[in-house]
Coordinates of C-alpha atoms and ligand atoms in Angstrom, one line a residue:
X4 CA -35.6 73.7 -16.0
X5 CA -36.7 74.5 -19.6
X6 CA -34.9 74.1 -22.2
X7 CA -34.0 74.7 -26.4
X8 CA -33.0 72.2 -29.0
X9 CA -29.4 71.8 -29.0
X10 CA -28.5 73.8 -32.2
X11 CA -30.2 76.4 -34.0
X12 CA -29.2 74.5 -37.6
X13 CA -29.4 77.2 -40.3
X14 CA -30.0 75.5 -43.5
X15 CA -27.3 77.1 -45.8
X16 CA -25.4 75.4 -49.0
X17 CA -21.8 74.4 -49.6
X18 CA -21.6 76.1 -52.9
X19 CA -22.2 79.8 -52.8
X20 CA -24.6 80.7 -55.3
X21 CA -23.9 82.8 -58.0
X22 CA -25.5 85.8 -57.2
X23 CA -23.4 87.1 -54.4
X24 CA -22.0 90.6 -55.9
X25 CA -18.6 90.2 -56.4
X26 CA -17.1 93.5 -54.8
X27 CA -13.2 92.5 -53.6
X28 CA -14.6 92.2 -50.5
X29 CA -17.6 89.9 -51.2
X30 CA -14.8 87.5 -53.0
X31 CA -12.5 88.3 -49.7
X32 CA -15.6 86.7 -47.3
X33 CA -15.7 83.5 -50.2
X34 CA -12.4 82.9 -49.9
X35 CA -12.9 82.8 -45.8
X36 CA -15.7 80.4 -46.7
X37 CA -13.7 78.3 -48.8
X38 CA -10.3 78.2 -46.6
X39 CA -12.1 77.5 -43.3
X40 CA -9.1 74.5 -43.1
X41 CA -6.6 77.4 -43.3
X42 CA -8.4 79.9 -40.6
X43 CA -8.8 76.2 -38.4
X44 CA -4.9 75.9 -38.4
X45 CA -4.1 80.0 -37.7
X46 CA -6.3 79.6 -34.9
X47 CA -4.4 76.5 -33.7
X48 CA -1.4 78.5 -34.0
X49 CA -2.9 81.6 -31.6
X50 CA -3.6 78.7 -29.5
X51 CA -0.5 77.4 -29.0
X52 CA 1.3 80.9 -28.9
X53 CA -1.4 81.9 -26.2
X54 CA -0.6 79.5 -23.7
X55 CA 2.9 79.8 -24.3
X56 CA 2.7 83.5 -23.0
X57 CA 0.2 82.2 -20.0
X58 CA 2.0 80.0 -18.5
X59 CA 5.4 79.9 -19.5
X60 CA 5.9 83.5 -17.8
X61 CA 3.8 82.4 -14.4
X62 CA 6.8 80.0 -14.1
X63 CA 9.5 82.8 -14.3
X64 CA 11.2 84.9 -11.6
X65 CA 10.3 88.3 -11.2
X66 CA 12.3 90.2 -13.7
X67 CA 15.3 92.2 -12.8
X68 CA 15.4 96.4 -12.7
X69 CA 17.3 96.0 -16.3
X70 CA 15.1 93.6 -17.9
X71 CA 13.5 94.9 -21.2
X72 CA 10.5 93.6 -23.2
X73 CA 12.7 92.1 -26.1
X74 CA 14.8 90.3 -23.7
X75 CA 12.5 89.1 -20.6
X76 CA 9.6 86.9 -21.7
X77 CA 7.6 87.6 -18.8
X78 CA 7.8 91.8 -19.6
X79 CA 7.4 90.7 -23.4
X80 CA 4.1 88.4 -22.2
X81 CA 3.3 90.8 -20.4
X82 CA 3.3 93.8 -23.1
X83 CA 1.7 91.4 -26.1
X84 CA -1.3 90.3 -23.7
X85 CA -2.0 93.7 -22.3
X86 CA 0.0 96.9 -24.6
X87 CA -1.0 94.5 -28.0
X88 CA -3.6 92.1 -28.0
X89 CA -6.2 93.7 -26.0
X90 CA -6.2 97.4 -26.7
X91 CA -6.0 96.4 -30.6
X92 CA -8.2 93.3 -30.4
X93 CA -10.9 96.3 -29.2
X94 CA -9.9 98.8 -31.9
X95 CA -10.3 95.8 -34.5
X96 CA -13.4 94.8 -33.4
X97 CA -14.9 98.7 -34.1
X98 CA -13.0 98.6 -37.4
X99 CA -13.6 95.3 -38.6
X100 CA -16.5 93.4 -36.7
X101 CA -15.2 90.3 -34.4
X102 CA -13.0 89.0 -36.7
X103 CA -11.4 88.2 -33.6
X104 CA -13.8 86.2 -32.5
X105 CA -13.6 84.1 -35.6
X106 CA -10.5 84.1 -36.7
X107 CA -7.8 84.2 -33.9
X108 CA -9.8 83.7 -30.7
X109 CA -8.1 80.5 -29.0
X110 CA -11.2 80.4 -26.1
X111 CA -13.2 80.1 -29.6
X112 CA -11.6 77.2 -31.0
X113 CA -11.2 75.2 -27.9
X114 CA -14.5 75.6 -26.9
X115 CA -15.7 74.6 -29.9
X116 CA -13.7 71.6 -30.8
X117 CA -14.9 70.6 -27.1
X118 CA -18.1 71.1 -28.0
X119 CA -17.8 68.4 -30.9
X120 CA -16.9 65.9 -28.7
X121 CA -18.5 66.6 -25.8
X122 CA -22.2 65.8 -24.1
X123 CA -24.2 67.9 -26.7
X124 CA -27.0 68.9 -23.7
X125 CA -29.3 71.6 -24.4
X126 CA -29.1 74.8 -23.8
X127 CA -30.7 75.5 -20.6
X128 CA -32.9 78.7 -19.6
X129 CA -30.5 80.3 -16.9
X130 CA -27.2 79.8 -19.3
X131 CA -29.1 82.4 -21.7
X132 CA -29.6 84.8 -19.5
X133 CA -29.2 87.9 -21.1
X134 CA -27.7 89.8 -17.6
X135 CA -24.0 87.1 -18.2
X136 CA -22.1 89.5 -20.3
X137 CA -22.9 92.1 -17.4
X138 CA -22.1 90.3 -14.9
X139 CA -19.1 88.2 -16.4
X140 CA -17.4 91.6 -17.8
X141 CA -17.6 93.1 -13.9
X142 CA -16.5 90.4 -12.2
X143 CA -13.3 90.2 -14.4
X144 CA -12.7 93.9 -14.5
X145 CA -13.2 93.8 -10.7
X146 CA -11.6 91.0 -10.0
X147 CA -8.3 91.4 -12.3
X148 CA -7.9 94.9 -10.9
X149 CA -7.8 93.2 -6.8
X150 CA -4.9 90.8 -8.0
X151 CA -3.2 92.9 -10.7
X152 CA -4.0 91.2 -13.3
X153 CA -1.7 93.6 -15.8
X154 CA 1.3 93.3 -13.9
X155 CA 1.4 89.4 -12.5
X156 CA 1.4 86.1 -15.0
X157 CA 0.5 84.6 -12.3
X158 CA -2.6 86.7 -12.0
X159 CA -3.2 86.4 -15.9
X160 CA -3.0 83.1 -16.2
X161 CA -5.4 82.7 -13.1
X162 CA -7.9 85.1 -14.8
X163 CA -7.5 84.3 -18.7
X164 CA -6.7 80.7 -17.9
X165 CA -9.7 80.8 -15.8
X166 CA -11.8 81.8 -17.9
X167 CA -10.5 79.0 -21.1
X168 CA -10.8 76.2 -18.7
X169 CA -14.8 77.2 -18.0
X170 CA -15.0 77.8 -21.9
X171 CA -14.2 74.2 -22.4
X172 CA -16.1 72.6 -20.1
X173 CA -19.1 74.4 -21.2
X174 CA -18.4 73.4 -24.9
X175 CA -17.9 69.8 -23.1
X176 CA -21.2 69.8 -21.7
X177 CA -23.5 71.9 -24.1
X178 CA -24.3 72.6 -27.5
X179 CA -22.9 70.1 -30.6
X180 CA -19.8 72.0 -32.9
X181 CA -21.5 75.4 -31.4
X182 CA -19.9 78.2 -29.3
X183 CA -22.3 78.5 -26.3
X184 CA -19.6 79.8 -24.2
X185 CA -19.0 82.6 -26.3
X186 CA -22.8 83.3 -27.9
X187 CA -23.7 83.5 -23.8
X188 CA -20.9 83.6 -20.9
X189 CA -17.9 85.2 -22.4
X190 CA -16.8 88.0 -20.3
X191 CA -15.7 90.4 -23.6
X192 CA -18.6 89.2 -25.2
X193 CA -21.2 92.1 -24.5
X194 CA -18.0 94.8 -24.8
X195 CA -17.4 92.9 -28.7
X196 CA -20.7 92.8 -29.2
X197 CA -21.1 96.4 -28.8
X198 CA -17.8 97.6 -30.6
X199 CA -18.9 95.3 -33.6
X200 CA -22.2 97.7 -33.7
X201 CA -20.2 100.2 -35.5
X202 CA -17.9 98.3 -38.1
X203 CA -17.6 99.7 -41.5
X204 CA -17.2 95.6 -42.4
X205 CA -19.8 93.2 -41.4
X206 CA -21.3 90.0 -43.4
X207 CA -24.4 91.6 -44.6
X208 CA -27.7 89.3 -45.5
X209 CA -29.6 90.2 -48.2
X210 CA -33.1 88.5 -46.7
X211 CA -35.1 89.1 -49.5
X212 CA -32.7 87.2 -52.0
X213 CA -32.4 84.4 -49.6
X214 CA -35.9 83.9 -49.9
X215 CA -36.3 84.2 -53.6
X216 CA -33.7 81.0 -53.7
X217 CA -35.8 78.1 -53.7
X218 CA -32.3 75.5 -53.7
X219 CA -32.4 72.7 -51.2
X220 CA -29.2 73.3 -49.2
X221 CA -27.9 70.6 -46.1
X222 CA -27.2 71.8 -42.4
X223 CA -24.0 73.6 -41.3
X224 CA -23.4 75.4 -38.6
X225 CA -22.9 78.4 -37.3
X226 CA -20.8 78.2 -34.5
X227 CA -22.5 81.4 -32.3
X228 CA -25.7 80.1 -33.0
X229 CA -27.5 82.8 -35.3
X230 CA -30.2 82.4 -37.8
X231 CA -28.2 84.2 -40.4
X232 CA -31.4 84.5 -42.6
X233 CA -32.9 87.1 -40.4
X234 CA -28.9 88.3 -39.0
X235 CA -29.2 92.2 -39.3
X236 CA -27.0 93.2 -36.5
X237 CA -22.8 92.4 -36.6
X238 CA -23.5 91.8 -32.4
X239 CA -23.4 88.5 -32.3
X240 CA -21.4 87.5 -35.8
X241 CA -18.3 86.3 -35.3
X242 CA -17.2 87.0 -39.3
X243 CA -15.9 83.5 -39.1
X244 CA -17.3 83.7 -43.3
X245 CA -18.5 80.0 -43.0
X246 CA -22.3 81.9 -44.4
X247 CA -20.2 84.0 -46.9
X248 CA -22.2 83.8 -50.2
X249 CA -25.2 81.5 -48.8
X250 CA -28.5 81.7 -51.3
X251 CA -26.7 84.2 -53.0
X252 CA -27.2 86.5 -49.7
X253 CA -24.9 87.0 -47.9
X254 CA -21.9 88.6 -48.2
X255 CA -18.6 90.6 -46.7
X256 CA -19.6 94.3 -47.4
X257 CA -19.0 98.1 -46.4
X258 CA -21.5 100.1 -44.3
X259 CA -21.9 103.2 -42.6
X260 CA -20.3 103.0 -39.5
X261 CA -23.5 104.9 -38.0
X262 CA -25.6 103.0 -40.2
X263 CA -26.4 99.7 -37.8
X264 CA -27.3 102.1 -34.4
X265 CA -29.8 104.6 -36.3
X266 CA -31.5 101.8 -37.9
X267 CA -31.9 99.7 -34.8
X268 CA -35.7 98.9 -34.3
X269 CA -36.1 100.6 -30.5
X270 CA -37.9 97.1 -29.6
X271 CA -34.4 95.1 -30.6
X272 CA -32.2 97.9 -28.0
X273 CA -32.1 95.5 -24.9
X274 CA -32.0 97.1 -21.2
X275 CA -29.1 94.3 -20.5
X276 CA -27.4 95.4 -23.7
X277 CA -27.9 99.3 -22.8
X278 CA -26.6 98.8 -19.2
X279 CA -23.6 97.0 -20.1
X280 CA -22.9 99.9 -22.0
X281 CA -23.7 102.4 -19.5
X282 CA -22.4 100.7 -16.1
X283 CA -20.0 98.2 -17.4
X284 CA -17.7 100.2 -19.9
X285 CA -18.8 103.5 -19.2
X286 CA -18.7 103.4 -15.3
X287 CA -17.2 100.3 -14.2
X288 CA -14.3 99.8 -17.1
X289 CA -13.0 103.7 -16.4
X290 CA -13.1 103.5 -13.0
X291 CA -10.8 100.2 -13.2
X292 CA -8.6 102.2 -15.7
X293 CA -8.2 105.3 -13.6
X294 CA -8.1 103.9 -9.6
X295 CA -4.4 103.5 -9.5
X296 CA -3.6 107.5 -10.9
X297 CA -6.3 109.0 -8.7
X298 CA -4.8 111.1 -6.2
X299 CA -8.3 111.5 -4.5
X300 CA -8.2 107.7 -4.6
X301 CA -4.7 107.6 -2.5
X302 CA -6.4 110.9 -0.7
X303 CA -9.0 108.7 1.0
X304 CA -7.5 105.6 0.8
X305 CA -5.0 107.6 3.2
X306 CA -7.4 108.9 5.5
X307 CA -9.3 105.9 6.0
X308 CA -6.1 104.2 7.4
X309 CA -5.3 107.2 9.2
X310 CA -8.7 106.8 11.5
X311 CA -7.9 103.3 11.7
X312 CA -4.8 103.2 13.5
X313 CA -6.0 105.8 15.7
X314 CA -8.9 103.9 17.0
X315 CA -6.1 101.3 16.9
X316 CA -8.4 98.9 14.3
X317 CA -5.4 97.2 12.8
X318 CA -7.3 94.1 10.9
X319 CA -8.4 95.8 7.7
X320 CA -4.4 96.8 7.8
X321 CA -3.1 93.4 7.5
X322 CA -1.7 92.3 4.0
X323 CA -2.4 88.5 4.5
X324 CA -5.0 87.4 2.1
X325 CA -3.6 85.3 -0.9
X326 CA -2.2 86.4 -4.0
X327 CA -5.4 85.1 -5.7
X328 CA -7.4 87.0 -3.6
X329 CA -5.2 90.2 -3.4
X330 CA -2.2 91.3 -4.8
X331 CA 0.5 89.4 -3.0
X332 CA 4.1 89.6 -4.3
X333 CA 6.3 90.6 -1.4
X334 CA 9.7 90.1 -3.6
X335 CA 8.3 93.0 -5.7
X336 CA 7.3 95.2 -2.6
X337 CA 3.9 95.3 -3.9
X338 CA 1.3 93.7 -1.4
X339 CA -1.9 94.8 -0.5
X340 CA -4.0 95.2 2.2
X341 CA -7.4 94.2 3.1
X342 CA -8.5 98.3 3.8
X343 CA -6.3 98.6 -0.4
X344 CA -9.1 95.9 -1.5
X345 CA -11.9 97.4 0.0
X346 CA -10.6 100.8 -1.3
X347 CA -10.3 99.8 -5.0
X348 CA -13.6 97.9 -4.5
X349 CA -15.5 101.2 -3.5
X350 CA -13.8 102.8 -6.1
X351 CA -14.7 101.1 -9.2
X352 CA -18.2 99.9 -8.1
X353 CA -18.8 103.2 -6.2
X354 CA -17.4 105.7 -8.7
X355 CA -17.7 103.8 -11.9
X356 CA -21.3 102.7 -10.9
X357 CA -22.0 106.1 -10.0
X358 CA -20.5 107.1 -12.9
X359 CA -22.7 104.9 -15.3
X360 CA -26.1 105.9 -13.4
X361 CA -25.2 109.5 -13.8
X362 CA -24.7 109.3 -17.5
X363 CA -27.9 106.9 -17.5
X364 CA -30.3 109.1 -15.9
X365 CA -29.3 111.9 -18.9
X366 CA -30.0 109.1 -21.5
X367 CA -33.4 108.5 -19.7
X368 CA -34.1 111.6 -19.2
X369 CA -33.5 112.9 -22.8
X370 CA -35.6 109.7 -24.0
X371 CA -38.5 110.5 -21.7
X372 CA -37.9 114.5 -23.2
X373 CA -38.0 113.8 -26.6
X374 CA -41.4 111.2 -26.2
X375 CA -40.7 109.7 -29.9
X376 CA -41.2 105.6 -30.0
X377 CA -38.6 105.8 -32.2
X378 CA -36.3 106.4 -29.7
X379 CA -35.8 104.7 -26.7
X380 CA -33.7 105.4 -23.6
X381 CA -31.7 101.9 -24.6
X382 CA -31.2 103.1 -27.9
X383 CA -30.1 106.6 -27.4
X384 CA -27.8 104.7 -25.1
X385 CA -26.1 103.0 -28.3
X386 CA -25.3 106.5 -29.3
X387 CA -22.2 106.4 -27.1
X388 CA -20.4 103.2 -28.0
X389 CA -18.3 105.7 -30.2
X390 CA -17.0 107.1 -27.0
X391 CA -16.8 103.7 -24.9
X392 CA -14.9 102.1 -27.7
X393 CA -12.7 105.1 -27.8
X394 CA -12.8 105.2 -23.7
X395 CA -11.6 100.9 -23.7
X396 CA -9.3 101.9 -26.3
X397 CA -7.6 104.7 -24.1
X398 CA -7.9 103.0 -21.5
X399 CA -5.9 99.8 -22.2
X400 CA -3.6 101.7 -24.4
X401 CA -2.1 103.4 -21.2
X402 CA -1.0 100.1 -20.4
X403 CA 1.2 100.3 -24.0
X404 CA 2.3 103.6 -23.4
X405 CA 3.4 102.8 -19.6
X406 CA 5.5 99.4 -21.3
X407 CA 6.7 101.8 -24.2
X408 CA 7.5 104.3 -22.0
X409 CA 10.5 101.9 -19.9
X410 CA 11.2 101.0 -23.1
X411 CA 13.0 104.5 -22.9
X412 CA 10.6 105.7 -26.4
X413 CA 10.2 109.6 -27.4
X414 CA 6.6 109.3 -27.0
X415 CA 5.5 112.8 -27.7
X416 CA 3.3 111.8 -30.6
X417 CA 1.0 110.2 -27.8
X418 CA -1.2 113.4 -26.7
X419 CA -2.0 114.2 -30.2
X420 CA -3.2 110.7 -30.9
X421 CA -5.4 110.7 -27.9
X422 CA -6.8 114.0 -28.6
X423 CA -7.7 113.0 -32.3
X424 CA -9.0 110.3 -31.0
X425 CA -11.3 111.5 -28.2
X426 CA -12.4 114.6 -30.7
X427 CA -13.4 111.6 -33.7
X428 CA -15.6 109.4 -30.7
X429 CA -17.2 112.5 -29.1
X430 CA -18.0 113.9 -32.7
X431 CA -19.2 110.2 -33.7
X432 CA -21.1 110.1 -30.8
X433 CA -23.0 113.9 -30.8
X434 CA -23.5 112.7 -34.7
X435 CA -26.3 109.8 -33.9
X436 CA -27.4 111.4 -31.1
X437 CA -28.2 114.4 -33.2
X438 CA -29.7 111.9 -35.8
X439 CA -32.0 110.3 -33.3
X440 CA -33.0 113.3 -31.6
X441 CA -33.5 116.0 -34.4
X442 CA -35.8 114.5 -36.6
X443 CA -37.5 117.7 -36.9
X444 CA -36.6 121.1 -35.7
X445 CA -38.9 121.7 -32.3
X446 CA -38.4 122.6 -28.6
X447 CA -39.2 119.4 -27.8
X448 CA -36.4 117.8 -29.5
X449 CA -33.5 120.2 -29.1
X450 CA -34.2 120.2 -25.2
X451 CA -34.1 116.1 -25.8
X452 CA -31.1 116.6 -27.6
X453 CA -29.5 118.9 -25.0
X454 CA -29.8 116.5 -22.5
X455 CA -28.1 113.3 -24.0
X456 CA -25.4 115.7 -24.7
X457 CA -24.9 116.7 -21.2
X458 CA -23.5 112.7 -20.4
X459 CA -21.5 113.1 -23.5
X460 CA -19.6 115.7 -22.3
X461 CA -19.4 114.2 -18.9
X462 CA -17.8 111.3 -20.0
X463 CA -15.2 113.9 -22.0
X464 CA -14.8 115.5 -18.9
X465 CA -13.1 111.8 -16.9
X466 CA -11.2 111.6 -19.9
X467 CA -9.7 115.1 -20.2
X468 CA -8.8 114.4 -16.4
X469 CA -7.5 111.0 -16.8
X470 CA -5.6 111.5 -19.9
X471 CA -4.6 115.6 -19.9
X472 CA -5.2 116.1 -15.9
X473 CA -7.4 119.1 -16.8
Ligands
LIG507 S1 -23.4 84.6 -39.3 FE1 -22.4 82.9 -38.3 S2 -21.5 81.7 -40.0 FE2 -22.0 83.7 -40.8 S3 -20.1 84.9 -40.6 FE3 -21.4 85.3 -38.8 S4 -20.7 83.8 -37.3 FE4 -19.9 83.1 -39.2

């Protein structure tokens, strides 16, 4: 099997040169730089809090009908992993890059301290794959929604503590002080890398500068593996600031939120990046979000066991498969079936993957309309990561307003927040679709421009339904 050298080394200095501007936020990424000790012990602290909530809870009884979030800590668990961290982790990462990432992440800091003291093996061929972050983000959607991941510590810590253990053995087995696990196999790392497309903050690298500077500088490393020289997408930074003022270069700045999709070179939009867009948050992610409020889901779901216990067919009926196969808590009356599992199966790979081809084919279609190199199909596609940041957001904020909600909170504030926020991501999104596509006034490209627009307002559509019911 083929294979790289262990570690990308960017050559980069201790010292920050001189010439960095010194905007507030330029001195904001040096001072990340030169407190990594201080950003090491936060993150030890997120560790230590995290698997407090992920196991601690898993060990507790199911909580009583009275039982609130600020006096149970397997509803309080519950609420920080899935009302707090998540929902905001995503709106942080479209505001502020994957600070996350760099900053808090526990599966980051293990994985990397592992990876330290661990084997140091190369990276080989089928771990890069660029298909992972696909297929690790549907298999965790999927797979969280068949054992309830939201609702059962059990389940999280099966699922989240899953996926740390495999973080650490890969940083065990490959890579030298790096962060394969999360440049590669993380499961949020194609959603992140995404979100980060459109942050008004990134590290930005000034590559002309960094080749003016002639300064011998010694190795350090960048822990997801970039060449920051040549780094002109936030994707894969983790704004961990350990570059922050290298050659004079590099630097914490403000952009145009738009600014990083229209300028993407249409031979640097990736299929794998374009269809984890399209299938996996688009299509897959809102189906996952929506299954358990469809009436049409309950409708069929319904039918289907209707015809089964007519033609007497009572296997798919039985509700005997493990909890860590399907949800199994019979305390809590909630157990389901074999026919539930194949249900919610059909209905987020089904309808979410039709879902995601659907909105697809307009991309493609549109792309192969407006015939302008310029503009590919994959990076028309980028045009909507406005609305599936905004769709992730939504999504896993029902979760907070559901835990708010039997908190007994006047949430009447919460329709005009969604609204705002659907109109901002829709307008965002018809905004650099309308930049890619009308680059001149013709026929050509208003009929192109028509047609991406037709999946934009598709996508409205689910969530008018989802969130309104209209
Ligand atoms: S390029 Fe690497 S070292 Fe620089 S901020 Fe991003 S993740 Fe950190």
């Amino acid at each position: 099997m083929a294979s790289m050298p262990i570690i990308p080394i960017t050559l980069i200095r201790n010292t920050p040169a001189a010439a960095t501007p010194h905007t507030l936020l330029a001195r904001w990424g040096l001072a990340m730089r030169r407190h990594q000790r201080a950003i090491a012990a936060l993150q030890w602290v997120v560790v230590v809090f995290y698997f407090s909530l992920l196991i601690y809870p898993a060990l507790m009884p199911l909580p009583t009908e009275e039982a609130r979030i600020v006096d149970n800590l397997r509803l309080f668990a519950q609420f920080v992993f899935w009302g707090i961290w998540w929902p905001f982790v995503m709106l942080g990462t479209m505001l502020m890059g994957r600070v996350w990432c760099g900053v808090f992440c526990p599966e980051g800091a293990l994985t990397e301290l592992a990876s330290r003291h661990g084997l140091g093996r190369p990276i080989p061929r089928w771990l890069r794959w660029s298909g992972w972050p696909f297929v690790a983000f549907v298999c965790t959607t999927v797979y969280g929604q068949l054992i309830s991941v939201y609702e059962y510590p059990q389940a999280a810590l099966l699922v989240l503590g899953g996926s740390t253990v495999a973080a650490v053995l890969v940083g065990l087995v490959y890579g030298r002080g790096s962060r394969v696990w999360c440049r590669y196999l993380c499961p949020a790392n194609g959603v992140f890398g995404l979100l980060a497309k459109i942050a008004p903050l990134h590290f930005k690298v000034d590559e002309a500068r960094w080749q003016q500077d002639k300064r011998h500088g010694h190795a350090v490393n960048c822990a997801p593996l970039i060449n920051i020289r040549h780094m002109k997408s936030a994707s894969a930074c983790h704004a961990c600031g350990r570059c922050s003022g290298e050659h004079g270069a590099v630097a914490l700045s403000l952009r145009s939120p738009a600014s990083e999709i229209l300028a993407t070179d249409p031979r640097e939009a990736k299929t794998g990046e374009a269809m984890t867009l399209l299938l996996g948050v688009i299509g897959i992610a809102t189906a996952a979000f929506t299954w358990s409020s469809s009436a049409r889901f309950v409708q069929g779901k319904t039918a289907l066991a209707d015809w089964l216990m007519a033609h007497d067919a009572w296997a798919l009926l039985q509700d005997n498969a493990p909890w860590w196969l399907l949800t199994h808590y019979p305390n809590a009356h909630d157990v389901f079936t074999w026919l539930d599992g194949l249900c919610i199966l059909a209905f987020i790979l089904g309808g979410g993957g039709a879902l995601g081809l659907t909105v697809w084919a307009g991309i493609w279609l549109a792309a192969r309309v407006l015939r302008d190199q310029a503009v590919s199909w994959q990076k028309l596609a980028l045009s909507l990561v406005p609305m599936a940041g905004a769709g992730v957001f939504l999504g896993l904020s029902m979760l907070t307003i559901g835990h708010l909600k039997s908190e007994g909170l006047n949430l009447s504030w919460v329709p005009a927040l969604r609204a705002t926020l659907l109109t901002l991501a829709t307008g965002f999104s018809a905004y650099l679709m309308l930049r890619m596509c009308l680059t001149r006034i013709s026929q050509r490209t208003l009929a192109g421009l028509t047609l991406a627009l037709l999946p934009l307002g598709l996508i409205v559509r689910v969530w008018l339904w989802v969130l309104f019911a209209l």
